[in-house]
Coordinates of C-alpha atoms and ligand atoms in Angstrom, one line a residue:
X4 CA 4.0 30.3 -7.8
X5 CA 0.5 29.2 -6.4
X6 CA -0.1 25.6 -5.6
X7 CA -1.5 23.7 -8.6
X8 CA -4.2 21.0 -7.9
X9 CA -4.7 17.9 -10.0
X10 CA -8.1 15.9 -9.4
X11 CA -8.1 12.7 -10.8
X12 CA -11.8 10.8 -11.1
X13 CA -12.6 7.5 -12.5
X14 CA -15.6 6.1 -14.5
X15 CA -17.3 2.8 -16.0
X16 CA -15.3 0.4 -13.4
X17 CA -13.6 0.3 -10.5
X18 CA -9.8 -1.4 -10.2
X19 CA -8.8 0.7 -13.2
X20 CA -5.7 1.9 -11.6
X21 CA -6.7 5.4 -10.6
X22 CA -4.4 5.4 -7.7
X23 CA -1.4 4.1 -10.2
X24 CA -2.2 6.7 -12.7
X25 CA -2.2 9.6 -9.9
X26 CA 1.2 8.2 -8.6
X27 CA 2.6 7.8 -11.9
X28 CA 1.9 11.6 -12.9
X29 CA 3.0 12.7 -9.7
X30 CA 6.3 10.7 -10.2
X31 CA 7.1 12.2 -13.4
X32 CA 6.2 16.0 -11.8
X33 CA 8.4 15.1 -9.1
X34 CA 11.1 13.9 -11.5
X35 CA 11.2 17.3 -13.1
X36 CA 12.2 19.2 -9.9
X37 CA 8.5 19.9 -8.5
X38 CA 7.4 19.1 -5.1
X39 CA 4.8 16.9 -5.3
X40 CA 2.2 15.4 -3.0
X41 CA -0.7 13.1 -3.3
X42 CA -4.0 12.3 -1.4
X43 CA -6.7 10.2 -1.6
X44 CA -10.5 11.0 -0.8
X45 CA -12.7 7.7 -0.2
X46 CA -16.3 8.0 -0.1
X47 CA -17.1 5.4 2.5
X48 CA -18.4 6.2 5.7
X49 CA -15.9 4.5 8.0
X50 CA -13.5 6.8 9.4
X51 CA -10.4 5.2 8.3
X52 CA -10.0 1.6 6.9
X53 CA -8.3 0.2 10.2
X54 CA -11.6 -1.7 11.2
X55 CA -12.0 -2.9 7.7
X56 CA -11.5 -6.7 7.1
X57 CA -8.8 -6.9 4.2
X58 CA -11.1 -9.1 2.0
X59 CA -13.3 -5.6 2.0
X60 CA -10.8 -3.3 1.1
X61 CA -7.4 -4.9 0.7
X62 CA -4.4 -4.0 3.0
X63 CA -4.8 -1.4 5.6
X64 CA -1.6 0.9 4.8
X65 CA -0.3 2.8 8.2
X66 CA 1.5 6.0 7.8
X67 CA 4.5 7.1 9.8
X68 CA 2.1 9.3 12.1
X69 CA -0.2 6.3 12.9
X70 CA -3.0 6.8 10.4
X71 CA -4.4 3.6 8.9
X72 CA -5.3 4.3 5.5
X73 CA -6.4 3.2 2.1
X74 CA -4.0 1.0 0.4
X75 CA -3.2 3.4 -2.5
X76 CA -1.2 5.5 -0.1
X77 CA 1.3 2.8 -0.3
X78 CA 1.7 3.4 -4.0
X79 CA 2.0 7.0 -3.4
X80 CA 4.9 6.6 -1.1
X81 CA 6.6 3.9 -3.5
X82 CA 6.4 6.1 -6.4
X83 CA 7.3 9.0 -5.1
X84 CA 9.7 7.9 -2.1
X85 CA 8.1 10.6 0.2
X86 CA 6.1 9.7 3.4
X87 CA 2.4 10.4 3.4
X88 CA 0.2 11.3 6.7
X89 CA -2.9 11.2 8.3
X90 CA -4.0 14.3 6.0
X91 CA -3.4 12.2 2.8
X92 CA -6.7 10.2 3.4
X93 CA -9.9 11.4 4.0
X94 CA -13.1 9.3 4.1
X95 CA -16.9 10.3 3.9
X96 CA -16.8 9.3 7.8
X97 CA -14.1 11.8 8.7
X98 CA -15.9 14.7 7.1
X99 CA -19.2 13.9 8.5
X100 CA -17.5 13.6 12.2
X101 CA -15.8 17.0 11.9
X102 CA -19.1 18.5 10.5
X103 CA -21.2 17.0 13.4
X104 CA -18.6 17.9 16.1
X105 CA -18.7 21.4 14.5
X106 CA -22.7 21.5 14.9
X107 CA -22.6 20.1 18.3
X108 CA -20.0 23.0 19.2
X109 CA -22.3 25.5 17.8
X110 CA -20.4 26.6 14.9
X111 CA -23.3 26.9 12.7
X112 CA -25.8 28.0 15.3
X113 CA -29.0 29.1 13.7
X114 CA -28.2 27.3 10.3
X115 CA -29.5 24.2 8.7
X116 CA -26.5 21.9 8.1
X117 CA -26.8 20.6 4.7
X118 CA -24.3 18.5 2.5
X119 CA -24.1 21.9 0.3
X120 CA -22.4 24.2 1.6
X121 CA -21.4 22.5 4.8
X122 CA -20.1 18.8 4.0
X123 CA -18.5 20.4 0.6
X124 CA -16.9 23.2 2.5
X125 CA -15.3 20.6 4.4
X126 CA -14.0 18.4 1.4
X127 CA -12.8 21.5 0.0
X128 CA -11.2 22.7 3.4
X129 CA -9.3 19.2 3.2
X130 CA -8.7 19.2 -0.4
X131 CA -6.7 22.3 -0.1
X132 CA -5.2 21.7 3.1
X133 CA -1.7 20.3 2.0
X134 CA -1.4 22.7 -0.4
X135 CA -1.8 25.3 2.0
X136 CA 1.2 24.3 3.9
X137 CA 3.5 25.5 1.3
X138 CA 5.4 22.3 1.1
X139 CA 4.1 21.3 -2.1
X140 CA 3.8 22.9 -5.9
X141 CA 1.7 20.4 -7.0
X142 CA -1.3 18.4 -5.2
X143 CA -2.8 15.4 -6.9
X144 CA -6.2 14.5 -5.4
X145 CA -7.7 11.0 -5.9
X146 CA -11.1 10.5 -5.5
X147 CA -12.2 6.9 -4.7
X148 CA -15.0 5.1 -6.5
X149 CA -16.7 5.7 -9.9
X150 CA -18.4 8.7 -11.2
X151 CA -21.9 8.1 -10.7
X152 CA -21.9 6.6 -7.2
X153 CA -24.0 7.8 -5.1
X154 CA -21.4 8.3 -2.2
X155 CA -18.9 9.8 -4.6
X156 CA -21.3 13.0 -5.3
X157 CA -20.4 15.3 -2.2
X158 CA -16.6 14.6 -3.7
X159 CA -17.4 15.5 -7.1
X160 CA -19.5 18.5 -6.2
X161 CA -16.8 20.1 -4.1
X162 CA -14.3 19.5 -7.3
X163 CA -17.0 21.4 -9.3
X164 CA -17.0 24.4 -7.1
X165 CA -13.4 24.3 -6.8
X166 CA -13.2 24.5 -10.7
X167 CA -14.7 27.7 -10.5
X168 CA -12.8 28.9 -7.4
X169 CA -9.4 28.2 -8.1
X170 CA -8.0 30.5 -10.8
X171 CA -8.0 28.5 -14.4
X172 CA -4.1 27.7 -14.5
X173 CA -4.0 26.4 -10.7
X174 CA -7.0 23.6 -11.7
X175 CA -7.2 20.6 -13.6
X176 CA -9.2 17.5 -14.0
X177 CA -8.3 14.1 -15.4
X178 CA -10.8 11.5 -15.8
X179 CA -9.6 7.9 -16.1
X180 CA -12.3 5.4 -17.8
X181 CA -12.0 2.0 -19.6
X182 CA -12.4 1.1 -23.2
X183 CA -13.1 -2.4 -23.6
X184 CA -11.9 -4.5 -26.3
X185 CA -14.8 -6.9 -27.6
X186 CA -13.3 -9.9 -28.8
X187 CA -15.8 -11.2 -30.9
X188 CA -16.2 -7.9 -32.6
X189 CA -12.4 -7.2 -32.4
X190 CA -13.6 -3.6 -31.7
X191 CA -12.6 -1.3 -28.9
X192 CA -15.6 0.4 -27.7
X193 CA -15.6 4.1 -26.5
X194 CA -19.7 4.3 -25.4
X195 CA -18.9 3.4 -21.9
X196 CA -16.3 6.3 -21.9
X197 CA -18.9 8.5 -23.4
X198 CA -21.2 7.6 -20.6
X199 CA -19.0 8.3 -17.8
X200 CA -18.1 11.4 -19.1
X201 CA -21.4 12.5 -19.5
X202 CA -22.0 11.6 -16.0
X203 CA -19.2 13.7 -14.8
X204 CA -20.2 16.5 -17.1
X205 CA -23.8 16.5 -15.7
X206 CA -22.4 16.7 -12.4
X207 CA -20.8 20.1 -13.5
X208 CA -17.0 18.7 -13.6
X209 CA -15.7 19.1 -17.1
X210 CA -12.5 16.8 -17.6
X211 CA -9.4 18.4 -19.3
X212 CA -7.4 14.9 -19.9
X213 CA -9.5 11.3 -20.3
X214 CA -6.9 8.5 -19.6
X215 CA -8.7 5.6 -21.2
X216 CA -7.5 2.1 -19.7
X217 CA -7.3 -0.4 -22.5
X218 CA -5.8 -3.9 -23.4
X219 CA -5.3 -2.8 -27.1
X220 CA -3.7 0.4 -28.5
X221 CA -5.7 3.2 -29.2
X222 CA -5.8 4.3 -32.7
X223 CA -5.9 8.0 -33.3
X224 CA -9.5 7.6 -35.0
X225 CA -10.7 6.3 -31.6
X226 CA -9.1 8.9 -29.7
X227 CA -10.6 11.6 -31.9
X228 CA -14.0 9.8 -31.4
X229 CA -13.6 9.9 -27.9
X230 CA -12.6 13.6 -27.8
X231 CA -15.3 14.7 -30.0
X232 CA -17.9 13.0 -28.0
X233 CA -16.5 13.8 -24.4
X234 CA -15.9 17.6 -25.5
X235 CA -11.9 17.6 -24.8
X236 CA -8.9 18.7 -26.7
X237 CA -8.0 16.2 -29.6
X238 CA -4.7 15.7 -28.5
X239 CA -6.3 15.4 -24.5
X240 CA -7.3 11.5 -24.8
X241 CA -4.6 9.1 -24.0
X242 CA -4.2 5.5 -23.3
X243 CA -3.3 3.9 -20.5
X244 CA -2.4 0.2 -21.8
X245 CA -2.0 -2.7 -19.6
X246 CA 1.7 -3.0 -18.7
X247 CA 4.0 -5.9 -17.4
X248 CA 4.7 -3.9 -14.2
X249 CA 2.7 -0.9 -12.2
X250 CA 6.4 0.7 -12.2
X251 CA 5.9 0.7 -16.1
X252 CA 3.3 2.9 -15.8
X253 CA 5.0 6.5 -15.3
X254 CA 7.0 5.6 -18.5
X255 CA 3.9 4.6 -20.2
X256 CA 2.4 8.0 -19.1
X257 CA 5.8 9.9 -20.2
X258 CA 5.2 8.6 -23.6
X259 CA 1.7 9.6 -23.7
X260 CA 2.9 13.2 -22.8
X261 CA 0.7 13.4 -19.7
X262 CA 2.9 15.5 -17.7
X263 CA 3.3 17.7 -20.6
X264 CA 0.0 18.3 -21.0
X265 CA -0.8 19.0 -17.4
X266 CA 2.0 21.1 -17.1
X267 CA 1.1 23.4 -20.1
X268 CA -2.2 24.0 -18.7
X269 CA -0.6 25.2 -15.6
X270 CA 1.8 27.1 -17.7
X271 CA 5.1 25.5 -16.3
X272 CA 6.3 24.5 -19.8
X273 CA 9.8 25.9 -19.0
X274 CA 10.6 22.6 -16.7
X275 CA 13.4 20.3 -17.4
X276 CA 12.5 16.9 -18.8
X277 CA 11.9 14.4 -15.6
X278 CA 15.1 12.6 -14.6
X279 CA 13.6 8.7 -14.7
X280 CA 16.9 7.1 -14.6
X281 CA 16.8 5.3 -11.4
X282 CA 13.4 3.9 -12.1
X283 CA 14.5 2.9 -15.6
X284 CA 17.4 1.2 -13.9
X285 CA 15.0 -0.6 -11.7
X286 CA 12.8 -1.9 -14.4
X287 CA 15.7 -2.9 -16.3
X288 CA 16.6 -5.4 -13.4
X289 CA 13.0 -6.4 -12.9
X290 CA 12.7 -7.1 -16.6
X291 CA 16.1 -9.1 -16.7
X292 CA 16.3 -11.3 -14.0
X293 CA 19.3 -13.7 -13.6
X294 CA 18.5 -15.8 -10.6
X295 CA 15.2 -16.9 -9.3
X296 CA 13.5 -18.1 -6.0
X297 CA 10.5 -19.7 -4.5
X298 CA 9.1 -18.2 -1.7
X299 CA 5.9 -19.0 0.7
X300 CA 4.0 -16.4 2.0
X301 CA 1.8 -18.2 4.5
X302 CA -1.1 -16.2 5.7
X303 CA -5.0 -16.5 5.7
X304 CA -6.4 -13.8 3.1
X305 CA -4.5 -15.3 0.3
X306 CA -7.5 -15.6 -2.1
X307 CA -7.2 -11.5 -2.7
X308 CA -3.8 -10.3 -3.6
X309 CA -4.4 -7.0 -2.5
X310 CA -4.4 -7.9 1.2
X311 CA -0.8 -8.4 1.2
X312 CA -0.2 -5.6 -1.3
X313 CA 3.0 -4.2 0.2
X314 CA 4.5 -7.5 1.2
X315 CA 4.3 -8.2 -2.5
X316 CA 5.5 -5.1 -3.7
X317 CA 8.4 -5.5 -1.4
X318 CA 9.4 -8.8 -2.9
X319 CA 9.7 -7.2 -6.3
X320 CA 12.0 -4.6 -5.1
X321 CA 14.3 -6.9 -3.3
X322 CA 14.0 -9.3 -6.1
X323 CA 15.4 -6.8 -8.6
X324 CA 18.3 -5.5 -6.0
X325 CA 19.3 -9.3 -6.1
X326 CA 18.9 -9.6 -9.9
X327 CA 16.5 -12.3 -9.1
X328 CA 12.8 -12.8 -9.9
X329 CA 11.1 -13.8 -6.7
X330 CA 8.2 -16.3 -7.2
X331 CA 5.6 -15.6 -4.4
X332 CA 3.6 -18.7 -3.4
X333 CA 0.5 -17.6 -1.4
X334 CA -0.2 -20.5 0.9
X335 CA -3.6 -20.6 2.6
X336 CA -2.4 -21.1 6.4
X337 CA -5.7 -22.7 7.2
X338 CA -5.0 -25.7 5.3
X339 CA -1.3 -26.3 6.6
X340 CA -0.8 -28.7 9.5
X341 CA 2.3 -30.8 11.2
X342 CA 1.6 -33.6 8.5
X343 CA 1.3 -32.0 5.5
X344 CA 3.5 -28.9 5.9
X345 CA 6.7 -30.8 4.4
X346 CA 4.4 -31.6 1.2
X347 CA 3.4 -27.7 1.2
X348 CA 6.4 -25.9 2.1
X349 CA 9.0 -28.5 1.0
X350 CA 10.0 -26.9 -2.1
X351 CA 10.2 -23.5 -1.1
X352 CA 13.4 -21.6 -1.0
X353 CA 12.3 -19.4 2.1
X354 CA 9.1 -19.0 4.0
X355 CA 7.6 -15.7 5.3
X356 CA 4.8 -15.7 7.8
X357 CA 2.1 -12.8 7.2
X358 CA 0.5 -10.2 9.9
X359 CA -3.0 -10.8 10.8
X360 CA -5.7 -10.9 13.2
X361 CA -7.8 -13.8 14.7
X362 CA -7.7 -17.5 15.4
X363 CA -8.3 -18.6 11.5
X364 CA -4.9 -20.4 10.2
X365 CA -3.2 -19.6 13.2
X366 CA -2.3 -23.4 13.8
X367 CA -1.0 -23.5 10.3
X368 CA 1.1 -20.4 10.5
X369 CA 2.8 -22.4 13.8
X370 CA 3.4 -25.5 11.8
X371 CA 5.2 -23.4 9.1
X372 CA 7.5 -21.8 11.5
X373 CA 8.4 -25.3 13.2
X374 CA 9.1 -26.5 9.8
X375 CA 11.0 -23.6 8.8
X376 CA 12.9 -23.6 12.0
X377 CA 13.7 -27.2 12.2
X378 CA 14.6 -27.6 8.5
X379 CA 17.2 -24.6 8.1
X380 CA 14.6 -22.7 6.1
X381 CA 15.3 -19.0 5.9
X382 CA 12.3 -17.7 7.7
X383 CA 11.0 -14.1 8.0
X384 CA 7.8 -13.5 10.3
X385 CA 5.9 -10.2 10.2
X386 CA 4.0 -8.8 13.4
X387 CA 1.4 -11.9 14.2
X388 CA 4.2 -13.8 12.0
X389 CA 6.5 -12.8 14.4
X390 CA 4.4 -13.2 17.4
X391 CA 3.8 -17.0 16.1
X392 CA 7.3 -17.7 16.0
X393 CA 7.5 -16.7 19.7
X394 CA 4.8 -18.8 20.6
X395 CA 6.2 -21.9 18.5
X396 CA 9.6 -21.7 20.0
X397 CA 8.1 -21.5 23.8
X398 CA 5.9 -24.8 22.9
X399 CA 8.2 -26.9 21.1
X400 CA 11.8 -25.8 22.8
X401 CA 10.9 -24.8 25.8
X402 CA 8.1 -27.3 26.5
X403 CA 5.3 -24.9 27.5
X404 CA 2.4 -26.7 25.4
X405 CA -0.1 -24.1 25.9
X406 CA 1.9 -21.1 25.5
X407 CA -0.4 -18.7 23.4
X408 CA -1.0 -15.2 22.6
X409 CA -3.9 -13.8 24.9
X410 CA -5.3 -12.1 21.7
X411 CA -6.5 -15.6 20.9
X412 CA -6.0 -17.7 24.1
X413 CA -7.3 -15.4 27.1
X414 CA -7.0 -18.3 29.4
X415 CA -3.7 -19.8 28.8
X416 CA -1.3 -20.0 31.2
X417 CA 1.6 -19.2 29.4
X418 CA 0.7 -15.9 27.8
X419 CA 4.0 -15.5 25.7
X420 CA 2.4 -12.6 23.7
X421 CA 0.1 -10.3 25.9
X422 CA -1.7 -7.0 26.0
X423 CA 0.6 -4.2 27.3
X424 CA -1.0 -2.6 30.5
X425 CA -2.2 0.7 28.6
X426 CA -3.9 -1.6 26.1
X427 CA -5.8 -3.3 28.8
X428 CA -8.6 -0.6 29.3
X429 CA -8.8 0.2 25.6
X430 CA -12.6 -0.9 24.5
X431 CA -12.8 1.1 21.4
X432 CA -11.2 -0.7 18.8
X433 CA -10.9 2.0 15.9
X434 CA -7.5 3.8 15.8
X435 CA -6.5 2.5 19.3
X436 CA -3.6 0.0 18.4
X437 CA 0.0 0.7 18.5
X438 CA 0.3 2.7 15.2
X439 CA 3.0 4.6 13.4
X440 CA 6.6 4.7 13.2
X441 CA 8.7 4.2 16.5
X442 CA 12.5 3.8 16.7
X443 CA 14.2 0.3 17.5
X444 CA 17.8 -0.1 19.0
X445 CA 19.6 -3.3 17.1
X446 CA 22.0 -5.4 19.2
X447 CA 25.4 -4.7 17.6
X448 CA 26.2 -8.1 16.7
X449 CA 22.8 -9.1 15.4
X450 CA 21.6 -10.2 12.1
X451 CA 19.3 -7.3 12.2
X452 CA 22.0 -4.8 12.4
X453 CA 23.9 -6.2 9.9
X454 CA 21.2 -6.1 7.5
X455 CA 20.5 -2.5 8.2
X456 CA 23.8 -1.6 8.6
X457 CA 23.2 0.9 11.9
X458 CA 22.1 0.1 15.1
X459 CA 19.0 2.5 15.1
X460 CA 16.1 2.2 13.0
X461 CA 12.6 3.2 12.4
X462 CA 9.7 1.4 11.2
X463 CA 6.0 1.4 11.4
X464 CA 4.0 -0.8 13.8
X465 CA -0.1 -1.7 13.7
X466 CA -0.4 -4.1 16.5
X467 CA -2.2 -4.5 19.9
X468 CA -0.2 -7.3 21.4
X469 CA 3.5 -7.5 22.7
X470 CA 6.2 -10.0 23.4
X471 CA 5.6 -10.9 27.1
X472 CA 9.0 -10.0 28.4
X473 CA 8.5 -12.2 31.7
X474 CA 9.5 -14.9 29.0
X475 CA 12.5 -13.4 27.7
X476 CA 15.2 -14.9 30.0
X477 CA 14.1 -18.6 29.3
X478 CA 13.6 -17.8 25.5
X479 CA 16.7 -16.5 25.2
X480 CA 18.7 -19.0 27.5
X481 CA 17.1 -21.7 24.9
X482 CA 18.6 -19.9 21.8
X483 CA 16.0 -17.6 20.5
X484 CA 17.2 -13.7 20.9
X485 CA 15.7 -10.4 21.4
X486 CA 17.9 -8.5 19.1
X487 CA 15.8 -5.0 18.5
X488 CA 14.0 -3.2 21.3
X489 CA 12.2 0.0 21.3
X490 CA 14.8 2.6 23.4
X491 CA 11.9 4.2 25.3
X492 CA 9.8 1.2 26.6
X493 CA 11.7 -1.7 26.1
X494 CA 8.9 -3.7 24.0
X495 CA 11.0 -6.6 22.2
X496 CA 10.7 -5.7 18.4
X497 CA 12.9 -8.4 16.6
X498 CA 13.7 -11.9 17.6
X499 CA 16.3 -14.0 15.9
X500 CA 17.7 -17.5 16.2
X501 CA 21.4 -16.9 15.8
X502 CA 22.0 -21.0 15.3
X503 CA 19.6 -20.8 12.3
X504 CA 21.0 -19.6 8.8
X505 CA 18.2 -16.9 8.5
X506 CA 15.6 -16.7 11.0
X507 CA 13.8 -13.4 11.9
X508 CA 10.6 -12.3 13.5
X509 CA 9.5 -8.7 13.6
X510 CA 7.1 -6.7 15.5
X511 CA 6.7 -3.9 13.0
X512 CA 5.9 -3.9 9.6
X513 CA 9.0 -3.7 7.4
X514 CA 7.1 -3.8 4.1
X515 CA 5.2 -0.3 4.5
X516 CA 8.5 1.5 3.7
X517 CA 9.8 -0.2 1.0
X518 CA 10.5 1.6 -2.6
X519 CA 11.9 0.6 -5.6
X520 CA 14.7 3.2 -5.4
X521 CA 15.4 1.9 -1.7
X522 CA 14.1 -1.7 -1.2
X523 CA 13.6 -2.9 2.4
X524 CA 16.9 -4.4 4.0
X525 CA 15.3 -7.3 5.4
X526 CA 13.4 -8.1 2.4
X527 CA 16.8 -7.9 0.2
X528 CA 18.7 -10.0 2.7
X529 CA 15.6 -12.5 2.9
X530 CA 15.7 -12.8 -0.7
X531 CA 19.4 -13.2 -0.7
X532 CA 19.2 -16.0 2.2
X533 CA 16.7 -17.7 -0.4
X534 CA 19.0 -17.7 -3.4
X535 CA 21.9 -19.2 -0.9
X536 CA 19.4 -22.2 0.1
X537 CA 18.1 -22.8 -3.4
X538 CA 21.9 -23.0 -4.6
X539 CA 22.5 -25.4 -1.7
X540 CA 19.3 -27.2 -2.4
X541 CA 19.4 -27.3 -6.3
X542 CA 22.9 -26.5 -7.1
X543 CA 22.0 -23.3 -8.9
X544 CA 19.5 -20.5 -8.5
X545 CA 19.9 -19.5 -12.1
X546 CA 16.8 -18.0 -13.9
X547 CA 14.7 -20.2 -15.9
X548 CA 12.1 -18.5 -18.2
X549 CA 8.7 -19.9 -17.6
X550 CA 6.8 -21.7 -20.6
X551 CA 4.1 -19.4 -21.9
Ligands
LIG629 N1 -2.9 -9.5 16.1 C1 -1.7 -9.1 16.4 C2 -1.9 -7.7 17.4 O1 -2.6 -7.1 17.2 C3 -0.7 -8.7 15.1 C4 -1.2 -7.6 14.4 C5 -0.9 -7.9 13.0 O2 0.1 -8.8 12.4 N2 -0.8 -6.6 12.0 O3 -0.9 -7.7 18.0

């Protein structure tokens, strides 16, 4: 069978959940036994989102092979349970970089290098790349941005060309739009969808299926109207209604028969029904919690939920695994200090200190860690959160009052967190951190080994600074243990305080590999510790429904 290609574009507005629709369709196709991958083409000129502030673009998601990518890849992995790679996220910057490099090498000698055909050829080559590996039956490609954006045009043009270059039965185009509900008129409005599809058709791309994001159910009249004006088959207008959980969307899409339409188009109507029992079992636990906990997420990008997307999703997975609703309270680290920390965190069952870069909010993170350590509150530090728990311990327990990370205080006389030698001569910022999956060997009797149930793990990294092992002896003698190390370099990846009920800091990003069906073990154990702490504090962690 030829590899089949699904292209997903969006119109009217951003944030309609194009990535979730793409991932939901991919999930349904995978659940019928097909080998599926998803890729995202982003129209911005950055080579990757690694140098973008999370406020601009949400979290930067890291793959096993060390690519810094769009957060939608996180959704792809969470939905499909398969690992993505550098090839799954392509930006305009990467395309132009490749074309300009070829031009300098003389690959186009004598020719004027142009958007069509040179840029579009490079886009198409990459759109087909994963399909050509022979590893996939279906490649779903999501194009970022909105149809009509100046930046998206070369991508839409590439889809237009592929529409004719690929056999009809190997190509399908899905367009996601918004059908707004006007409360005053009590009416759903289709005009923005009509305009969006017009823009797509003017660019030469004909959508086979239109998915309408809506807060109200779409009547058959509305569906017929959209089909009529947008030139698609009457049954091929479907709704994506607001859902209580993103993990509900595959079920909603199944109900709308999105996967059936796609398979029919591809001539694959003989496949078995999708096996989505595991997803249903997860949703059942998610929707029917028996317990609840309050967990603080102390960070500096708290105003934008997308900045901590994978952490928030990991709590959803770990909560369901514990039959527990996890209420995550994001706490702006900038406003936390030693005098107000008890007020801000006193009612929390557990405290997580988030990853991050730069000075802002750092002292608040340190104050939160001190509070968790001294008051036996379950604590989980990730990346910068782990680095700061070493700084806090060095300052308060070892009495090294100027202990710091040289990232923030290069002049400190106690650089407990410092650059590795090979990072000291790195001047280029993009793509040069310690990135991607690395093995980590766990001490046999550690909390980490108990949590993971093994002594060798692999987790993904994204950082430049490391625990300075010159301080290891003193820190261990005072009661904080290094319990996980990189087997090749000996770098410390995990620290724990064995005398504390639950205190763990990890240099890697465990949140990146959590999925509904395989929740991340540290998150699961952390939620469990939060439940135990709530029972100890309040006598019960029973779920109480919130009043509407
Ligand atoms: N800023 C720290 C470093 O580069 C931590 C990074 C992070 O939390 N992802 O090492």
